[in-house]
Tab-separated table of N, CA, C and O in Angstrom:
chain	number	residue	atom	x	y	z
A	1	UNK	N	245.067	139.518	127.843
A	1	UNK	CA	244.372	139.323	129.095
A	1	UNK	C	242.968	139.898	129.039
A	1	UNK	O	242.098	139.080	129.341
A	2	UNK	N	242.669	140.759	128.817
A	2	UNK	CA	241.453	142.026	128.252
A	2	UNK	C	240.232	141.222	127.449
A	2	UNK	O	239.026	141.306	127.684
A	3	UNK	N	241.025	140.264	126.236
A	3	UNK	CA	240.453	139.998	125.086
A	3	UNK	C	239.712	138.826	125.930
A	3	UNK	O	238.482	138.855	125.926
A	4	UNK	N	240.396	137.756	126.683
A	4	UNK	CA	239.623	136.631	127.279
A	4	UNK	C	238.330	137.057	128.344
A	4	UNK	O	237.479	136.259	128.736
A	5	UNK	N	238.396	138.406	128.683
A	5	UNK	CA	237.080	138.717	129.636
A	5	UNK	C	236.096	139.171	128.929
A	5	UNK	O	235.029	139.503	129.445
A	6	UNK	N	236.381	139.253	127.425
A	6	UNK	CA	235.781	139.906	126.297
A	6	UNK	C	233.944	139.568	126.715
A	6	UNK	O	233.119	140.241	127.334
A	7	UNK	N	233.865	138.256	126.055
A	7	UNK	CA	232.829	137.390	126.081
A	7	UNK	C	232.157	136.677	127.166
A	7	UNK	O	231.076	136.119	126.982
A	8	UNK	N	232.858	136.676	128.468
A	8	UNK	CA	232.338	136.112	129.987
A	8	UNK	C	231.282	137.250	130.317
A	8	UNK	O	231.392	138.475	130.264
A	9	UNK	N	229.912	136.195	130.778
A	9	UNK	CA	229.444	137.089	131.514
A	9	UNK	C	229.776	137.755	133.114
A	9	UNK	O	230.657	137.401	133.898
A	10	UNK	N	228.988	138.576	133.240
A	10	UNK	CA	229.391	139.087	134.876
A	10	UNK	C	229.132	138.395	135.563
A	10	UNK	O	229.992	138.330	136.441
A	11	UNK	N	228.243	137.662	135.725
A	11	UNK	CA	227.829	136.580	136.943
A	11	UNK	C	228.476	135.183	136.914
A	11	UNK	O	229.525	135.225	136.272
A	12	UNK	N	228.217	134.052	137.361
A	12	UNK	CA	228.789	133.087	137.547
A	12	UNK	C	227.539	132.249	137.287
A	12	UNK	O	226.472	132.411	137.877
A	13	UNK	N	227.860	131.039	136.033
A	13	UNK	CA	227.152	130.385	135.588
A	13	UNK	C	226.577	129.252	136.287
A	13	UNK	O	227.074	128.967	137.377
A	14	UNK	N	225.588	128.539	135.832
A	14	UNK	CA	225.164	127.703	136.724
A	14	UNK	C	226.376	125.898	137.309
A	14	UNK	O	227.321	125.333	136.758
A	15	UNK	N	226.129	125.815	137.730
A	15	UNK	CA	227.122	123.871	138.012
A	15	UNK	C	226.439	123.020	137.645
A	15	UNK	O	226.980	121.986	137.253
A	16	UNK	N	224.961	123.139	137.633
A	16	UNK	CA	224.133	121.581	137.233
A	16	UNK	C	223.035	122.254	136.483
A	16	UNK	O	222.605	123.405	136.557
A	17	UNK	N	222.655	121.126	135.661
A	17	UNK	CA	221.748	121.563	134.505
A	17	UNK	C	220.723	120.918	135.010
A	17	UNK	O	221.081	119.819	135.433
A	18	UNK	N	219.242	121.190	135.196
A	18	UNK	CA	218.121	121.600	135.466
A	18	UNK	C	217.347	119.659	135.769
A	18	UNK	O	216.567	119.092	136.534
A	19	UNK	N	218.049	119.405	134.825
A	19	UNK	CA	217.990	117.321	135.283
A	19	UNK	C	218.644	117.128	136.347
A	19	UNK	O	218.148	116.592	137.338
A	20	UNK	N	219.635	117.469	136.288
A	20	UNK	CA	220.544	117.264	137.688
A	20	UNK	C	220.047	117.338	138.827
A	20	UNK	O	220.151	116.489	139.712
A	21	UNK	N	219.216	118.823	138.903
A	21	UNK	CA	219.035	119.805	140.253
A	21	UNK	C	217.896	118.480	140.783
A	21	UNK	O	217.887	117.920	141.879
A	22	UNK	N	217.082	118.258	139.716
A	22	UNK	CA	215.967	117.614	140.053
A	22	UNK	C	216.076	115.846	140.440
A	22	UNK	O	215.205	115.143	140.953
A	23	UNK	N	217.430	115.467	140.001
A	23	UNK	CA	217.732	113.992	140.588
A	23	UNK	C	218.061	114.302	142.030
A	23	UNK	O	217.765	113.627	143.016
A	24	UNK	N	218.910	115.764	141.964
A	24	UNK	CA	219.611	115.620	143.235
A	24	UNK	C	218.127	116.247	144.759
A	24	UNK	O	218.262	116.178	145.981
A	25	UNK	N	217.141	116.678	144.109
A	25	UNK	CA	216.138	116.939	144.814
A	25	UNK	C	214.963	115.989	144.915
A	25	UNK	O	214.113	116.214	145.777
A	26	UNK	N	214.842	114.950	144.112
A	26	UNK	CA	214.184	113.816	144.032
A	26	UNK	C	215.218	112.725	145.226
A	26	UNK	O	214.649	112.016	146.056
A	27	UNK	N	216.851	112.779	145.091
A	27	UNK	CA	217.093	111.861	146.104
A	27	UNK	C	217.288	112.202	147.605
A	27	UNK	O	217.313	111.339	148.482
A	28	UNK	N	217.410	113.414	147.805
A	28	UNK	CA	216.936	114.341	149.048
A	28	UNK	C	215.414	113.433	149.535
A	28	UNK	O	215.345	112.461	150.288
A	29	UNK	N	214.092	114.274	148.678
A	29	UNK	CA	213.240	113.827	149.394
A	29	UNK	C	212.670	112.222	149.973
A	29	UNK	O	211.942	111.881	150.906
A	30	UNK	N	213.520	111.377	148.746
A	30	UNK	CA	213.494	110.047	149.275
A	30	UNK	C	214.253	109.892	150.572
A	30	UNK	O	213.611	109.420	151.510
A	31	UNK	N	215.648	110.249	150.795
A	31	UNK	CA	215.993	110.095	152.060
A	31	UNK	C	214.742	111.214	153.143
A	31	UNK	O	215.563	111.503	154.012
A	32	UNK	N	214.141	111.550	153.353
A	32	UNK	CA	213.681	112.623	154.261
A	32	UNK	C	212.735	111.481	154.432
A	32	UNK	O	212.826	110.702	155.381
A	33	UNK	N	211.766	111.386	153.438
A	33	UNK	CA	211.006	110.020	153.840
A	33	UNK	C	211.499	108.928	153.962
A	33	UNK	O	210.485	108.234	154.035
A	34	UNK	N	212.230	108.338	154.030
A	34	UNK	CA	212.338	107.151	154.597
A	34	UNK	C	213.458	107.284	156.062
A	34	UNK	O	213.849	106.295	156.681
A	35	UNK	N	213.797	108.583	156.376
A	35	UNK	CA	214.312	109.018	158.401
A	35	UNK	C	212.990	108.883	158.486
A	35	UNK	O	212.620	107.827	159.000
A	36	UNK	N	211.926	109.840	158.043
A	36	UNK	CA	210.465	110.258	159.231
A	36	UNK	C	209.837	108.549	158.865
A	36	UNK	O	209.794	108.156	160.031
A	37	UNK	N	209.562	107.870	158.397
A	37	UNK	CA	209.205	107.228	158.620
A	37	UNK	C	209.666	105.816	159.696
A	37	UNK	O	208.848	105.079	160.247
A	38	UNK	N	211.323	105.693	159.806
A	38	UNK	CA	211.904	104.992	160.508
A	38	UNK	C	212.059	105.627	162.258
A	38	UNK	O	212.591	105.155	163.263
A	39	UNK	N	211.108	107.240	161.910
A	39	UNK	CA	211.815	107.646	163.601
A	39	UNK	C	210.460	107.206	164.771
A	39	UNK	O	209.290	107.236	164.391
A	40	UNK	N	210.779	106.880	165.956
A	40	UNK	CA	209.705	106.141	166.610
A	40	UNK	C	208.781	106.909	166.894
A	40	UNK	O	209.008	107.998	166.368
A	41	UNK	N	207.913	106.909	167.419
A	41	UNK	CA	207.173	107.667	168.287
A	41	UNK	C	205.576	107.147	167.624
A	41	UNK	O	205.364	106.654	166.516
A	42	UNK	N	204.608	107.447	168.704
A	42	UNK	CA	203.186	107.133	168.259
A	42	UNK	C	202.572	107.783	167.859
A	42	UNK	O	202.631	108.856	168.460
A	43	UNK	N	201.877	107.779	167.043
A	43	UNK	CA	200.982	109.493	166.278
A	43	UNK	C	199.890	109.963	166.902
A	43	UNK	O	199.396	111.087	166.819
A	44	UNK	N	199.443	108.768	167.713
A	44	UNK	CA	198.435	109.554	168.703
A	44	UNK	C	198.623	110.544	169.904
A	44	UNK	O	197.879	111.393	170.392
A	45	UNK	N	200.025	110.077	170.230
A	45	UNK	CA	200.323	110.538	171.501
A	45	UNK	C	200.294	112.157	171.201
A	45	UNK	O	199.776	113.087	171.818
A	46	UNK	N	201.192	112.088	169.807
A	46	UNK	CA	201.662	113.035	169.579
A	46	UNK	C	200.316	114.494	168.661
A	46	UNK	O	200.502	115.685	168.409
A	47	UNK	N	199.323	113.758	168.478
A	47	UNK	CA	197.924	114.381	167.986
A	47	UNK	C	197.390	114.971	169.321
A	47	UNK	O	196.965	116.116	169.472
A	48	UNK	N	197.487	113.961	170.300
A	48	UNK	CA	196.880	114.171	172.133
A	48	UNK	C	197.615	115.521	172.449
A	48	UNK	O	196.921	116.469	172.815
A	49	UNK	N	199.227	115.697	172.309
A	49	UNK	CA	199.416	116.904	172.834
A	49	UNK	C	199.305	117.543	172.297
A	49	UNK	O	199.239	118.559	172.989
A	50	UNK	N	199.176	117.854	170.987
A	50	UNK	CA	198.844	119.006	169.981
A	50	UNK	C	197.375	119.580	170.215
A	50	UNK	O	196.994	120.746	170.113
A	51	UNK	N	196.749	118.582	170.514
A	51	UNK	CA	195.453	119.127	171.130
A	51	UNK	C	195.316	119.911	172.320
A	51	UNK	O	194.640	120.929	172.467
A	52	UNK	N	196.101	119.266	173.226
A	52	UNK	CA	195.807	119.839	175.102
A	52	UNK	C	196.795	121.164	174.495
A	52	UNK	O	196.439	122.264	174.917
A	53	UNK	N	197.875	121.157	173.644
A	53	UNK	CA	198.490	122.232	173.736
A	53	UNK	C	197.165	123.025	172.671
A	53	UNK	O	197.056	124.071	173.312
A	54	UNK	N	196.683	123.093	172.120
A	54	UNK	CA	195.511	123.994	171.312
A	54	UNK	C	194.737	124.458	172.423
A	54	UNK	O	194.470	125.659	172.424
A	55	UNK	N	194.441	123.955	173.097
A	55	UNK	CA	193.152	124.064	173.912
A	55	UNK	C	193.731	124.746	175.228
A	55	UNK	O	192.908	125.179	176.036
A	56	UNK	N	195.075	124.871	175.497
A	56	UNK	CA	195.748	125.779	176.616
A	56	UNK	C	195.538	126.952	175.645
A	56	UNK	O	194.855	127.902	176.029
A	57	UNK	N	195.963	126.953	174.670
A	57	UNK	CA	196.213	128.650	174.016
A	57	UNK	C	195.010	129.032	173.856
A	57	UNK	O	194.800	130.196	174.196
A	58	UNK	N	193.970	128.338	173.373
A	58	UNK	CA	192.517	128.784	173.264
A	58	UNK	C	192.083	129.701	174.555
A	58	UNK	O	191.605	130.835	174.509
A	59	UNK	N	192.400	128.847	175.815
A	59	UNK	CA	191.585	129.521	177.006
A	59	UNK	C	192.619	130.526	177.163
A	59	UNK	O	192.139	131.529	177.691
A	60	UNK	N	193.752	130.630	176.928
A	60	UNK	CA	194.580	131.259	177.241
A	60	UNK	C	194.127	133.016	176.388
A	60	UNK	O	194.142	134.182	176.781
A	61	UNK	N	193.814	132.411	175.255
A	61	UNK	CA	193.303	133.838	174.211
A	61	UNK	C	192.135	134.353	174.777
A	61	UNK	O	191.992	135.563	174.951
A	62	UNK	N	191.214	133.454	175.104
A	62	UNK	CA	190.159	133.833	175.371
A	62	UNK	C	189.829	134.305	177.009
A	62	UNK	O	188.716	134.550	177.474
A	63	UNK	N	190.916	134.344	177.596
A	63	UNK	CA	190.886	134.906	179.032
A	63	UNK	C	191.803	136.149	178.697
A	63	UNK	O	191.958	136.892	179.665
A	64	UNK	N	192.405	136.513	177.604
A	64	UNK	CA	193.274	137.423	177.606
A	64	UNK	C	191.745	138.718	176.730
A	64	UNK	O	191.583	139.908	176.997
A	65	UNK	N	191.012	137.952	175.835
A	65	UNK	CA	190.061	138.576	175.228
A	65	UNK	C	189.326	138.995	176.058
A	65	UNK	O	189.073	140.172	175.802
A	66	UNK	N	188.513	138.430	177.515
A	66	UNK	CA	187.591	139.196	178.116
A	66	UNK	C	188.408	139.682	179.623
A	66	UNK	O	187.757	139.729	180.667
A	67	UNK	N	189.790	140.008	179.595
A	67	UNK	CA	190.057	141.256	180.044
A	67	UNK	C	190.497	142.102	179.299
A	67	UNK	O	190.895	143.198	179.693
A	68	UNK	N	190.493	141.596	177.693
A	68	UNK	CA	190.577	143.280	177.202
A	68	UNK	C	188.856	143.631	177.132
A	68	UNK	O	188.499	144.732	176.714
A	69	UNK	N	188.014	142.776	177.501
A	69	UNK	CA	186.478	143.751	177.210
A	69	UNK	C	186.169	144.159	178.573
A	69	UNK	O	185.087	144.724	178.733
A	70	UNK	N	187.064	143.944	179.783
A	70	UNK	CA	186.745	144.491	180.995
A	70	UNK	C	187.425	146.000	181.567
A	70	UNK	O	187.062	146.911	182.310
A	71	UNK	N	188.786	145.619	180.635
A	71	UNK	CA	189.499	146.877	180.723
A	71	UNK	C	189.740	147.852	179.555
A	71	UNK	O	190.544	147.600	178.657
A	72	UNK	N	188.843	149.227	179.622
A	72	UNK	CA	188.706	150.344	178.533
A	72	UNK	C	190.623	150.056	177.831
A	72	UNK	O	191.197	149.140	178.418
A	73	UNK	N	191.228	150.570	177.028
A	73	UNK	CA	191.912	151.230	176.511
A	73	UNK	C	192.299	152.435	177.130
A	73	UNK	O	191.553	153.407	177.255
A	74	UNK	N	194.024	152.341	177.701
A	74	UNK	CA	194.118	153.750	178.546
A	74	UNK	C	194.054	153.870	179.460
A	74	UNK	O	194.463	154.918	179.959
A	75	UNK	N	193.379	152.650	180.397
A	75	UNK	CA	192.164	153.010	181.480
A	75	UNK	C	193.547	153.052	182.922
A	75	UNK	O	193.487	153.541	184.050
A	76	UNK	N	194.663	152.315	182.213
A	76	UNK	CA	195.797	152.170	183.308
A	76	UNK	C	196.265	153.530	183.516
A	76	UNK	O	196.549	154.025	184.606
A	77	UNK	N	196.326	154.156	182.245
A	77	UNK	CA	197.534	155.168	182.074
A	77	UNK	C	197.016	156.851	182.726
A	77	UNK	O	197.187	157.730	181.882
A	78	UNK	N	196.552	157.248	183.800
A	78	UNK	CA	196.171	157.690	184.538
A	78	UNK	C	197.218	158.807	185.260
A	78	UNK	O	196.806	159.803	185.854
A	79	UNK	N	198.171	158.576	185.154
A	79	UNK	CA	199.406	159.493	185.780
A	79	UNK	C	199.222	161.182	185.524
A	79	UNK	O	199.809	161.610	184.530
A	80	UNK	N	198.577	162.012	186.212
A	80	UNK	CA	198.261	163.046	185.886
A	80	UNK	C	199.041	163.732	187.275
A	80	UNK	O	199.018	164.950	187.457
């Protein structure tokens, strides 16, 4: 029993050899492209909200930026 663990390594060897991994990851990305390309939607629409949503966070940063230049650091924490 002893003698057969002789020569095994400790870990657990690989299942697919390095051609394999790469058919089976070459036919993955063919299916991925050809769902996104069959799923509907318009690319503009979808560019349009990516924009209005950019341009909310923009003002959104930039109204958060000039009340931090209106309000010191601290300036709340006053509890004496």
């Amino acid at each position: 029993a002893i003698r057969r663990g002789v020569f095994h390594p400790s870990h657990i060897l690989p299942t697919f050899t390095v051609e394999e991994w790469g058919e089976i990851e070459s036919r993955r990305m063919q299916e991925r492209a050809a769902r996104q390309q069959e799923m509907p939607g318009n690319r503009a629409d979808e560019i349009d909200d990516t924009d209005e949503a950019a341009d909310e966070q923009t003002l959104k940063a930039r109204n958060w930026d000039d009340w931090k230049d209106e309000h010191n650091r601290g300036s709340g924490n006053t509890l004496r």
